[in-house]
Amino acid sequence: MKIDLYERIWMGLGVVLIVVFLGIMIVMNAAHAIQPPSHIETVDPKTIWDDPRFADLGVTLTPEGAKVELVAQMYAFLPAELEVPVGKPVTFRMSSADVVHGFEIVGTNANATLIPGYVTEFTITFPRKGEYLIVCNEFCGIGHHGMFGKVIAGGEPHEASE
């Protein structure tokens, strides 16, 4: 069986690319081991509802902007609706009570993974008034498609009820 020179070149190039990609994955995995999210603050997911850090779920105004305490559980974000100020930093502090959930605010760069046992924190500023959809972007079970919430930027912030 005779293999044409160009076929050998393409097959060789394919093998080289596969080896390079595998090498990159191995080096990156060894050099940048997977770390827990955020700043490695932990919380017991079994007792999260009794934890004082998550006692007042919802939006709290601060002199700098606002702070949001949120818990994800199958198949809901608690609270599901948040009213936050526009043009000021809003710090989200979240965790999961059961399984891994995603937290994405559609139309922004806010995207986080909520892992049971860890507190995830990030800060975002909403530049204009509007309603932003919150979706779970990690498959969390059969009701995953119905797990969503809403951020209302520009409303008067208040503590949401559970």
Coordinates of C-alpha atoms in Angstrom, one line a residue:
M1 CA 0.0 0.0 0.0
K2 CA 1.4 3.3 -1.1
I3 CA 0.7 6.5 0.9
D4 CA 1.1 9.7 -1.0
L5 CA 3.5 12.3 0.4
Y6 CA 0.7 14.9 1.1
E7 CA -1.3 12.3 3.0
R8 CA 1.8 11.5 5.1
I9 CA 2.2 15.3 5.8
W10 CA -1.4 15.7 6.9
M11 CA -1.4 12.6 9.1
G12 CA 1.9 13.7 10.6
L13 CA 0.5 17.2 11.2
G14 CA -2.6 15.6 12.9
V15 CA -0.5 13.5 15.2
V16 CA 1.7 16.4 16.1
L17 CA -1.3 18.6 16.9
I18 CA -2.8 15.9 19.1
V19 CA 0.5 15.4 21.0
V20 CA 0.8 19.2 21.5
F21 CA -2.8 19.6 22.8
L22 CA -2.3 16.6 25.2
G23 CA 1.0 18.1 26.3
I24 CA -0.6 21.5 27.0
M25 CA -3.4 19.8 29.0
I26 CA -1.0 17.9 31.1
V27 CA 1.3 20.9 31.8
M28 CA -1.6 23.2 32.6
N29 CA -3.2 20.6 34.9
A30 CA 0.1 20.1 36.7
A31 CA 1.0 23.8 36.9
H32 CA -2.5 25.1 37.7
A33 CA -4.1 22.5 39.9
I34 CA -7.9 22.8 40.3
Q35 CA -8.6 25.1 43.3
P36 CA -11.8 25.7 45.1
P37 CA -13.7 28.8 44.0
S38 CA -13.4 32.3 45.4
H39 CA -11.3 32.9 48.5
I40 CA -11.8 29.4 49.9
E41 CA -14.4 30.3 52.5
T42 CA -16.2 27.2 53.6
V43 CA -19.7 26.5 54.9
D44 CA -21.4 23.3 55.9
P45 CA -24.1 22.6 53.3
K46 CA -26.1 20.5 55.8
T47 CA -26.4 23.5 58.2
I48 CA -26.3 26.4 55.7
W49 CA -29.8 27.5 56.7
D50 CA -28.6 27.9 60.3
D51 CA -25.4 29.6 59.4
P52 CA -25.4 33.3 60.5
R53 CA -23.6 34.3 57.2
F54 CA -26.7 33.2 55.3
A55 CA -29.3 34.3 57.9
D56 CA -30.5 37.4 56.0
L57 CA -30.9 36.3 52.4
G58 CA -31.4 39.1 49.9
V59 CA -30.0 42.5 49.2
T60 CA -28.5 44.7 51.9
L61 CA -27.4 48.3 51.1
T62 CA -23.9 49.3 52.1
P63 CA -22.2 52.7 51.9
E64 CA -20.2 51.4 48.9
G65 CA -23.2 49.8 47.1
A66 CA -25.0 46.6 48.0
K67 CA -24.3 43.1 49.2
V68 CA -26.4 40.1 48.1
E69 CA -26.6 36.9 50.1
L70 CA -28.0 34.0 48.0
V71 CA -28.4 30.2 48.3
A72 CA -29.0 27.8 45.4
Q73 CA -30.9 24.6 45.9
M74 CA -32.7 22.2 43.6
Y75 CA -34.3 24.0 41.6
A76 CA -34.3 27.5 42.8
F77 CA -32.3 30.5 43.8
L78 CA -33.3 31.9 47.1
P79 CA -34.2 34.7 46.9
A80 CA -35.4 34.5 43.2
E81 CA -35.8 38.2 42.7
L82 CA -33.2 40.9 43.6
E83 CA -33.4 44.7 43.4
V84 CA -29.9 46.3 43.2
P85 CA -28.7 49.8 42.6
V86 CA -27.3 51.0 39.3
G87 CA -23.8 52.3 38.9
K88 CA -22.6 51.0 42.3
P89 CA -20.7 47.8 43.1
V90 CA -22.9 44.8 44.1
T91 CA -21.1 42.0 45.9
F92 CA -22.7 38.6 45.5
R93 CA -22.0 36.0 48.3
M94 CA -23.5 32.6 47.4
S95 CA -23.3 28.9 48.1
S96 CA -25.2 25.7 47.3
A97 CA -27.2 23.7 49.7
D98 CA -27.2 20.4 47.7
V99 CA -25.4 19.9 44.4
V100 CA -23.2 22.0 42.0
H101 CA -25.1 24.9 40.5
G102 CA -24.2 27.5 38.0
F103 CA -25.0 31.2 38.5
E104 CA -25.0 33.4 35.4
I105 CA -26.5 36.8 35.0
V106 CA -27.5 37.0 31.3
G107 CA -26.2 40.0 29.5
T108 CA -23.3 40.6 31.9
N109 CA -19.9 39.0 32.6
A110 CA -21.2 37.5 35.9
N111 CA -20.7 33.8 35.8
A112 CA -19.9 31.6 38.8
T113 CA -20.0 28.0 40.0
L114 CA -21.7 27.3 43.3
I115 CA -20.2 24.3 45.0
P116 CA -21.7 22.8 48.2
G117 CA -19.3 23.5 51.0
Y118 CA -17.8 26.7 49.5
V119 CA -18.8 30.3 49.5
T120 CA -18.5 32.0 46.1
E121 CA -18.1 35.7 46.0
F122 CA -17.7 38.3 43.2
T123 CA -18.5 41.9 42.6
I124 CA -20.3 43.5 39.6
T125 CA -21.6 46.9 38.7
F126 CA -24.8 47.2 36.7
P127 CA -24.2 50.2 34.3
R128 CA -27.9 50.8 33.4
K129 CA -31.4 50.1 34.6
G130 CA -33.1 47.0 33.5
E131 CA -34.1 43.4 34.3
Y132 CA -31.4 40.7 34.1
L133 CA -32.2 37.0 34.0
I134 CA -30.3 34.7 36.3
V135 CA -29.9 31.1 35.1
C136 CA -28.3 28.0 36.4
N137 CA -25.8 26.9 33.7
E138 CA -24.7 23.7 35.4
F139 CA -27.0 20.7 35.0
C140 CA -28.3 20.1 38.5
G141 CA -31.1 17.5 37.9
I142 CA -34.4 16.9 36.2
G143 CA -35.8 20.4 37.1
H144 CA -32.7 22.3 35.9
H145 CA -34.5 24.0 33.0
G146 CA -36.8 25.8 35.5
M147 CA -34.1 27.2 37.7
F148 CA -33.9 30.9 37.1
G149 CA -34.2 34.2 38.9
K150 CA -34.2 37.9 38.2
V151 CA -32.0 40.9 39.0
I152 CA -33.8 44.3 38.8
A153 CA -31.2 47.0 38.5
G154 CA -32.4 50.5 39.3
G155 CA -35.1 49.6 41.7
E156 CA -35.1 50.4 45.4
P157 CA -33.2 47.5 47.0
H158 CA -35.0 45.6 49.8
E159 CA -34.6 42.3 51.5
A160 CA -36.4 39.6 49.7
S161 CA -38.4 37.1 51.5
E162 CA -37.8 33.4 51.1

